Coordinates of C-alpha atoms in Angstrom, one line a residue:
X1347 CA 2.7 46.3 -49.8
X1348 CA -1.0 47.6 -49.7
X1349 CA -2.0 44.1 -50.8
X1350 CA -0.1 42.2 -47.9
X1351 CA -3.7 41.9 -45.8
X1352 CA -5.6 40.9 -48.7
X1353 CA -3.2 38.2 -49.6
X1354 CA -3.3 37.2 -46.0
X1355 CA -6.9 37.1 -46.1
X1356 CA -7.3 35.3 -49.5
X1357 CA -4.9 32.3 -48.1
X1358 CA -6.4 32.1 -44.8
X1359 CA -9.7 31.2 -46.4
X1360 CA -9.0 29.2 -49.1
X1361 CA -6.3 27.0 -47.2
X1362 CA -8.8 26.1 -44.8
X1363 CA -11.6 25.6 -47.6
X1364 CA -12.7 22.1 -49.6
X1365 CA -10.1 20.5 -51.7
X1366 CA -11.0 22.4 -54.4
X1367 CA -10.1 25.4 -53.1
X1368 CA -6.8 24.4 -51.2
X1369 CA -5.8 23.0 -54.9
X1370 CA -6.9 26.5 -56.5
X1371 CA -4.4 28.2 -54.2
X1372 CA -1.4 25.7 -55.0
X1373 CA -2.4 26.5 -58.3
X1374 CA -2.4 30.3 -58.1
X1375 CA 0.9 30.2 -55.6
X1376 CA 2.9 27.9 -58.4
X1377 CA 1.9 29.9 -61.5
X1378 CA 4.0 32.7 -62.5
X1379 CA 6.5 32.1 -60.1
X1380 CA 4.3 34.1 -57.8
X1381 CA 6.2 33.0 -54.5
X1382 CA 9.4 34.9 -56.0
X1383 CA 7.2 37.9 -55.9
X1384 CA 6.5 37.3 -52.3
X1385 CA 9.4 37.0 -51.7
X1386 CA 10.6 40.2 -53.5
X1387 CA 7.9 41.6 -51.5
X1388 CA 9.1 40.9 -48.4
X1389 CA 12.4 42.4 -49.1
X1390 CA 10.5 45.6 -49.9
X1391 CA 9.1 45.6 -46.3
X1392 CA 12.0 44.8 -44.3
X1393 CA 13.7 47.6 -46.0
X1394 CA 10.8 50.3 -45.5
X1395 CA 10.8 48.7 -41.6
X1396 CA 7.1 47.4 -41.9
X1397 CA 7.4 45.0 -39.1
X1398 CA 3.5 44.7 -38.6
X1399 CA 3.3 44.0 -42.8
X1400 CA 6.4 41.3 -42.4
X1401 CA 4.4 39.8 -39.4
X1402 CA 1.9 39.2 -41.7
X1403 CA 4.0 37.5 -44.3
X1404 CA 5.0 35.3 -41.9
X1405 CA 1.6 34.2 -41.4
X1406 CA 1.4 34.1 -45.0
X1407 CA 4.2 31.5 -45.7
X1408 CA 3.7 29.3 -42.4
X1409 CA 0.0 28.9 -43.8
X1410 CA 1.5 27.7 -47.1
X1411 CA 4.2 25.4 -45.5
X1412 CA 1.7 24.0 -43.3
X1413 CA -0.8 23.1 -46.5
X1414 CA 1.9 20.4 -46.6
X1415 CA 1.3 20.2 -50.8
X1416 CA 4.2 18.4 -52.3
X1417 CA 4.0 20.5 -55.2
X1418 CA 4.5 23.7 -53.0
X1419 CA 6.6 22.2 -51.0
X1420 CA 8.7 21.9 -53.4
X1421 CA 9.1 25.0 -54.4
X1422 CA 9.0 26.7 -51.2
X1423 CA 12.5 24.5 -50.8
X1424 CA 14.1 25.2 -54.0
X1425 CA 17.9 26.2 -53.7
X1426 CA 17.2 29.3 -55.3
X1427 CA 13.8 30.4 -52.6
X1428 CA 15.0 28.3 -49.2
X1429 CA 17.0 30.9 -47.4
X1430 CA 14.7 33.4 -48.3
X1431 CA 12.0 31.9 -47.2
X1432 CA 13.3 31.1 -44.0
X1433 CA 13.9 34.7 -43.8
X1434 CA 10.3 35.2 -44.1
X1435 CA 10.3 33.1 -41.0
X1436 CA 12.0 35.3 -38.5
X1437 CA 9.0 37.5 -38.3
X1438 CA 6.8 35.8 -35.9
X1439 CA 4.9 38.0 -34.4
X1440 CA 4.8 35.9 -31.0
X1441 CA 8.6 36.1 -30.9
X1442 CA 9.1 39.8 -29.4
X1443 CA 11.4 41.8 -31.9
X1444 CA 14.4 41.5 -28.9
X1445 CA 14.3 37.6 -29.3
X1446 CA 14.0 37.1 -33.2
X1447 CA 17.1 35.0 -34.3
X1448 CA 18.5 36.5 -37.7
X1449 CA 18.3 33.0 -39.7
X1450 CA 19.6 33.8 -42.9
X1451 CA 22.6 35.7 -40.9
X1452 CA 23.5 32.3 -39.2
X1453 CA 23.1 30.4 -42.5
X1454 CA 25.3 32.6 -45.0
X1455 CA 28.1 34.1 -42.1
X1456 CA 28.1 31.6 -39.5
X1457 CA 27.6 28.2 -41.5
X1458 CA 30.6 27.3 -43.0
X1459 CA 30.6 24.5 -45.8
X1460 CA 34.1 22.1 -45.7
X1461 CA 34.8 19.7 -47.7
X1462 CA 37.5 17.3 -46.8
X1463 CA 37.7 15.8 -49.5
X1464 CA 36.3 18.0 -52.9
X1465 CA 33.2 17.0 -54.2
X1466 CA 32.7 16.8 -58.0
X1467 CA 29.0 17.2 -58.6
X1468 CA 27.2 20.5 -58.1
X1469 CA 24.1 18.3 -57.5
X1470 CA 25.4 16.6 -54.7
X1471 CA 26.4 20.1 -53.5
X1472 CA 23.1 21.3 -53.7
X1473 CA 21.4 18.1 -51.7
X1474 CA 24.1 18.4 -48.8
X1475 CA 23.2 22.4 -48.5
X1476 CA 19.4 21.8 -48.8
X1477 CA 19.2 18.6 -46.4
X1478 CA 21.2 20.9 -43.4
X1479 CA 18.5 23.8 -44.4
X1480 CA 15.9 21.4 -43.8
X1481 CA 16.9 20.2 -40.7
X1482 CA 17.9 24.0 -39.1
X1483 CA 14.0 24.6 -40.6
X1484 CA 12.9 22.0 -39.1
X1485 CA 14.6 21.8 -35.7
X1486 CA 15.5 25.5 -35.0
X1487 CA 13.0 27.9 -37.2
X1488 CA 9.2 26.1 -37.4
X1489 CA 9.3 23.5 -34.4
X1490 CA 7.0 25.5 -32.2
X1491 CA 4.6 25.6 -35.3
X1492 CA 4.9 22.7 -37.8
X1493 CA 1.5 20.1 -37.2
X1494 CA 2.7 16.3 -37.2
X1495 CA 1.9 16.1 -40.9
X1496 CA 4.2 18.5 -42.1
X1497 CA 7.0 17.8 -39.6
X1498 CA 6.4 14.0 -41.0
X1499 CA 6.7 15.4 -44.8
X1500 CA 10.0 17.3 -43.7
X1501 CA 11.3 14.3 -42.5
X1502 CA 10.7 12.5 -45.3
X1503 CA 12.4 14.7 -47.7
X1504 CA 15.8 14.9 -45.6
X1505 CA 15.5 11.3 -45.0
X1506 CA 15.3 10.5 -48.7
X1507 CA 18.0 13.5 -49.4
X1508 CA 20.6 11.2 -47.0
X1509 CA 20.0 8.1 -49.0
X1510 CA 20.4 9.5 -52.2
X1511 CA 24.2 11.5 -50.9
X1512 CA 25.0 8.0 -49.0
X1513 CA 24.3 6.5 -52.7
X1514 CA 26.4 9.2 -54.6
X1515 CA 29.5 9.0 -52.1
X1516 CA 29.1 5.2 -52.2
X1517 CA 29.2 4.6 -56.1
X1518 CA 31.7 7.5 -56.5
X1519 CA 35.0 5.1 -56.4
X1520 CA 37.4 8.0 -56.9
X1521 CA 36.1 9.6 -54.0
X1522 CA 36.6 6.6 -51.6
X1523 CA 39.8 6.0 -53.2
X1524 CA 40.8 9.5 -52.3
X1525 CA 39.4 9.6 -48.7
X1526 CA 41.3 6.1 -48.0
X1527 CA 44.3 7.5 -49.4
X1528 CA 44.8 10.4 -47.3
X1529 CA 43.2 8.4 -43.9
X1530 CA 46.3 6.1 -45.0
X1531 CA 48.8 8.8 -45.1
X1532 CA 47.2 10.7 -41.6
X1533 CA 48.3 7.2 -40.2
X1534 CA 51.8 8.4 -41.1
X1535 CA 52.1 11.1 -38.2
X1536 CA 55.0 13.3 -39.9
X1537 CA 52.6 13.8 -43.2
X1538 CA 49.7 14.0 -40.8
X1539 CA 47.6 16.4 -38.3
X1540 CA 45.1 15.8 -36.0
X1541 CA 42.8 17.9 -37.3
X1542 CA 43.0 16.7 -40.3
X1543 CA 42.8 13.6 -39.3
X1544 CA 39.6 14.2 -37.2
X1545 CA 37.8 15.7 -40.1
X1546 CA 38.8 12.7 -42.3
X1547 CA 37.3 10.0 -39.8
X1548 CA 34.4 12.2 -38.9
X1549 CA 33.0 12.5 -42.4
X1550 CA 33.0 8.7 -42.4
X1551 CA 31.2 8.9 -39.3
X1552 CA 28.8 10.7 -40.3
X1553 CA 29.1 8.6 -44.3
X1554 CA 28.3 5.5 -41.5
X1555 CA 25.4 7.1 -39.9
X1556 CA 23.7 8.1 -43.1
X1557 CA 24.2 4.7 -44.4
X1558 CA 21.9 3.2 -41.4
X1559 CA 19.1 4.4 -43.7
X1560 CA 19.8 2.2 -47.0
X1561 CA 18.0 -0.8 -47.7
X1562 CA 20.2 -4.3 -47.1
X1563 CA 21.4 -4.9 -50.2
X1564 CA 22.7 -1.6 -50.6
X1565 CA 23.8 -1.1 -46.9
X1566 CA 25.7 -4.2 -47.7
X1567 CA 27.5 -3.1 -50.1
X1568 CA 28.8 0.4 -48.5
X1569 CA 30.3 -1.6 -45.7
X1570 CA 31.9 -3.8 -48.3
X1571 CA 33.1 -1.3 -50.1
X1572 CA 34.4 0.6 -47.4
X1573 CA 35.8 -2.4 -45.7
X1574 CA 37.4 -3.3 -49.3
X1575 CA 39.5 0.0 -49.1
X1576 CA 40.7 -0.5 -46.1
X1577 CA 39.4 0.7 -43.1
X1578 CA 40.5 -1.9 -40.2
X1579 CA 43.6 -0.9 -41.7
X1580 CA 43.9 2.4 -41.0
X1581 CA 42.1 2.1 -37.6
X1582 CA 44.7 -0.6 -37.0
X1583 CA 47.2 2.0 -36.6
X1584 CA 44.8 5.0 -35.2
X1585 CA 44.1 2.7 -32.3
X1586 CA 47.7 1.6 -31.6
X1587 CA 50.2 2.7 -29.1
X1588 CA 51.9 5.0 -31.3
X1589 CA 49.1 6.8 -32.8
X1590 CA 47.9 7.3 -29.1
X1591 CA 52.0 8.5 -28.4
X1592 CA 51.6 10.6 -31.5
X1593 CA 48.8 12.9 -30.0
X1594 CA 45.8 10.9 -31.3
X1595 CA 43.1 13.0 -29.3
X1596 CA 39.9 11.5 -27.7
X1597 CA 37.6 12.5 -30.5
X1598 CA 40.1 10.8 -33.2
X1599 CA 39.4 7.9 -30.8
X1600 CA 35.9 8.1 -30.3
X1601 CA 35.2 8.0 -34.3
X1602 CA 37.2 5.1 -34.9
X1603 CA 35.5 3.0 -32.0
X1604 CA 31.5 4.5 -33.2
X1605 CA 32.5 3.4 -37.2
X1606 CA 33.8 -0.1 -35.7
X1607 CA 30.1 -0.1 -34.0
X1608 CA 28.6 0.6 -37.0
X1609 CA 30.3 -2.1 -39.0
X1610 CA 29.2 -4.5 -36.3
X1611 CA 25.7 -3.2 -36.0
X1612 CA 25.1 -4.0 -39.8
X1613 CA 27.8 -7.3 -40.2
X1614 CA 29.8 -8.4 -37.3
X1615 CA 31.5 -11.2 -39.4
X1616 CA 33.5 -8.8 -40.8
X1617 CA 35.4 -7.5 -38.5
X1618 CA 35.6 -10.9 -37.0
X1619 CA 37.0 -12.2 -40.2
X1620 CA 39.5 -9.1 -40.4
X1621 CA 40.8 -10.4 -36.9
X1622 CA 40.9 -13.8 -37.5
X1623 CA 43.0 -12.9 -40.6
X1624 CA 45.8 -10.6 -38.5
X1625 CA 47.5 -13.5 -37.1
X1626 CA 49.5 -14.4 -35.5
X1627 CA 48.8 -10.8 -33.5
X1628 CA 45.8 -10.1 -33.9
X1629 CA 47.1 -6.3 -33.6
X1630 CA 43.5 -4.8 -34.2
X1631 CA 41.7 -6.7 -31.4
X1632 CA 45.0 -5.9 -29.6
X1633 CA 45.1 -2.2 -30.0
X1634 CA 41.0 -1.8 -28.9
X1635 CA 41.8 -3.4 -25.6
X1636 CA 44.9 -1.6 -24.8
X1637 CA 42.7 1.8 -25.4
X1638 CA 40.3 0.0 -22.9
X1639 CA 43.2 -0.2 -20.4
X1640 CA 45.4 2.7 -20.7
X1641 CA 42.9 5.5 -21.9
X1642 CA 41.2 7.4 -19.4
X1643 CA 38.5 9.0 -21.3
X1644 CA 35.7 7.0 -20.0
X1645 CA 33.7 7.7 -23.9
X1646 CA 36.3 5.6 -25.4
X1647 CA 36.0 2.7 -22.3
X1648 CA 32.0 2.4 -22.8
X1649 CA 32.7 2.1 -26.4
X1650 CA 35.4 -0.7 -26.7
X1651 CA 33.6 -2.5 -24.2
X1652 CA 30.4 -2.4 -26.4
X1653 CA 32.3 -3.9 -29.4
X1654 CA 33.7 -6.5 -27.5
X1655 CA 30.7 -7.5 -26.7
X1656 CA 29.2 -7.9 -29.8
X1657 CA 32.4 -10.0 -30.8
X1658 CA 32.4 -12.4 -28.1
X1659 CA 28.4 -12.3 -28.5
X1660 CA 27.9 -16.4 -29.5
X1661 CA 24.7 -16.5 -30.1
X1662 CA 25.4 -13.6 -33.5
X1663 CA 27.5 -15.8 -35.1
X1664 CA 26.6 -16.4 -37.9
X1665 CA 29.7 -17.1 -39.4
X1666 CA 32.4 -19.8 -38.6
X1667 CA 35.1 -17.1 -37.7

C-alpha cells in the first residue's frame, strides 16, 4: 500500500511520455503478471478501508485502459482479471462515496446467465460472458471517461466477439437442430409455455441481430440455414389464430414479426418464396395480416405493416416469386 502514490506517479509520467516510454510501461505492466498484483493490492485496501489509496488505483487502471495498448488491453479483459478490474473502477473519486454503484455486486448477484438451450463449448461461454462485461464497461462503468479511441477499440473487440458467437451458433448443427425442435414443440400449446416460448424466439432475436454484423456470404448462409430448419414454419403457427387463442402474449408476437424483418432486411425472396409455396392458403401471409387486424398492441401493427411493405415493394424484386 505505501507504494500506491509512487505507482501512480510512475504511470502518470511515462503514459504521457514518447513511445518509448508508453511501450516501457506495457512492458513493465505485462511482465510478471504485475496487474494480478494490483489487483491483489487493491483487495488489500478495500479491506483496510483506504478509500483515498483505492481512489488512486482507480486513476491507476483508467490511465492504463485509456493507453488503449492492445497488448494491455488484453489482459486488462482476461476472464480471469475483468470483474476485478471493473471493481477497481467503482472508486472514482468524482463519484461521492453515496453514489458509487457496486459493479462487481450487479455482475456476480444480479446478472443471471440462461441458457435456453445448453451450450457445449466453454469457449463460447467465456466470449458470451466477456462481450456482456464489455459492454456494462463500456456503457455503464467508463462512459464519462473513455476518449474516442478507446471507446472505438472497445467496440471493436465486442463487435468482433458477436461475429465470432454468431459463427459458432451458426456452424454448430446440433444446436440449431435442438432450438428448432423445441420452437416446434412450443407450437404445440399443451407441451408448451409462454415463457418458454418467449425465451426460445428471443434468443433467435437476438442470434438475428448479431448476425447483421457477418459479411454476405456468411450472413447468407445463417439465414439459409435457419430458414432450412424451419422457421416460417414455426412462426406459421405462432402468428395464427390459435396460438393468439392459446395465450400467445405481445412480446411472443413482437419477436416473431422483428425475425421476419430481419429475414427480409438481408433476402426478401425468401420469405416470398416460402409464401408462394403455401398454396393454395397462403396461411403465413394470412396469419400476419389477421395479427394486423385483430391485435391491439399497436408494436405488433407498425411491425406487420412494415413487412408488408417490403413484400409488395416492386421495385426489390429481385426474384420472379
Amino acid at each position: 500500500p505505501d507504494n500506491v502514490v509512487s505507482i501512480l506517479e510512475m504511470v502518470a509520467e511515462l503514459s504521457s511520455g514518447p513511445t518509448s516510454h508508453r511501450d516501457g510501461l506495457v512492458n513493465a505492466m505485462l511482465k510478471s503478471d504485475y496487474i494480478r498484483k494490483l489487483l491483489d493490492l487493491e483487495g488489500v485496501l478495500e479491506a483496510q478501508g483506504n478509500t483515498q489509496l483505492l481512489e488512486h488505483m482507480f486513476t491507476i487502471f483508467k490511465t492504463l485502459i485509456l493507453m488503449n495498448d492492445s497488448n494491455l488491453i488484453e489482459v486488462l479483459f482476461a476472464d480471469d482479471y475483468l470483474v476485478d478490474v471493473i471493481g477497481v473502477l467503482e472508486h472514482d473519486s468524482e463519484i461521492s462515496l453515496q453514489h458509487r454503484i457496486r459493479h462487481r455486486d450487479f455482475l456476480r448477484k444480479r446478472v443471471i446467465f440462461k441458457e435456453v438451450i445448453p451450450f457445449d463449448s466453454p469457449e463460447l461461454i467465456f466470449k458470451i460472458h466477456q462481450t456482456f462485461r464489455l459492454q456494462y464497461l463500456k456503457d455503464v462503468v467508463l462512459p464519462r471517461v473513455l476518449d474516442d479511441s478507446t471507446f472505438g477499440t472497445l467496440n471493436s473487440l465486442i463487435f468482433f466477439n458477436n461475429v465470432e458467437i454468431v459463427t459458432h451458433l451458426q456452424s454448430d448443427t446440433r444446436f440449431l437442430s435442438e432450438l428448432f425442435r423445441q420452437l416446434r414443440q412450443c407450437s404445440t400449446p399443451a407441451t408448451s409455455s409462454a415463457t418458454q416460448t418467449a425465451d426460445l424466439l428471443l434468443f433467435l432475436q437476438e442470434m438475428c441481430a448479431l448476425a447483421k454484423n457477418l459479411q454476405p456470404p456468411n450472413r447468407a448462409a445463417f439465414y439459409r440455414s435457419i430458414v432450412e430448419q424451419g422457421l416460417f414454419e414455426v412462426f406459421t403457427i405462432q402468428l395464427s389464430d390459435d396460438a393468439a387463442s392459446n395465450g400467445a402474449d405481445a412480446a411472443v408476437k413482437m419477436s416473431c414479426t422483428d425475425i421476419i424483418l430481419a429475414t427480409l432486411s438481408h433476402d426478401p425472396s425468401l420469405l416470398r418464396s416460402f409464401i408462394t409455396n403455401q398454396r393454395p392458403d397462403h396461411l403465413l401471409l394470412r396469419n400476419v395480416i389477421l395479427r394486423f387486424i385483430q391485435d391491439d398492441d399497436i408494436g405488433v401493427k407498425n411491425q406487420v405493416v412494415e413487412i408488408l411493405k417490403v413484400l409488395i415493394d416492386t421495385e426489390a424484386m429481385d426474384d420472379p416469386t
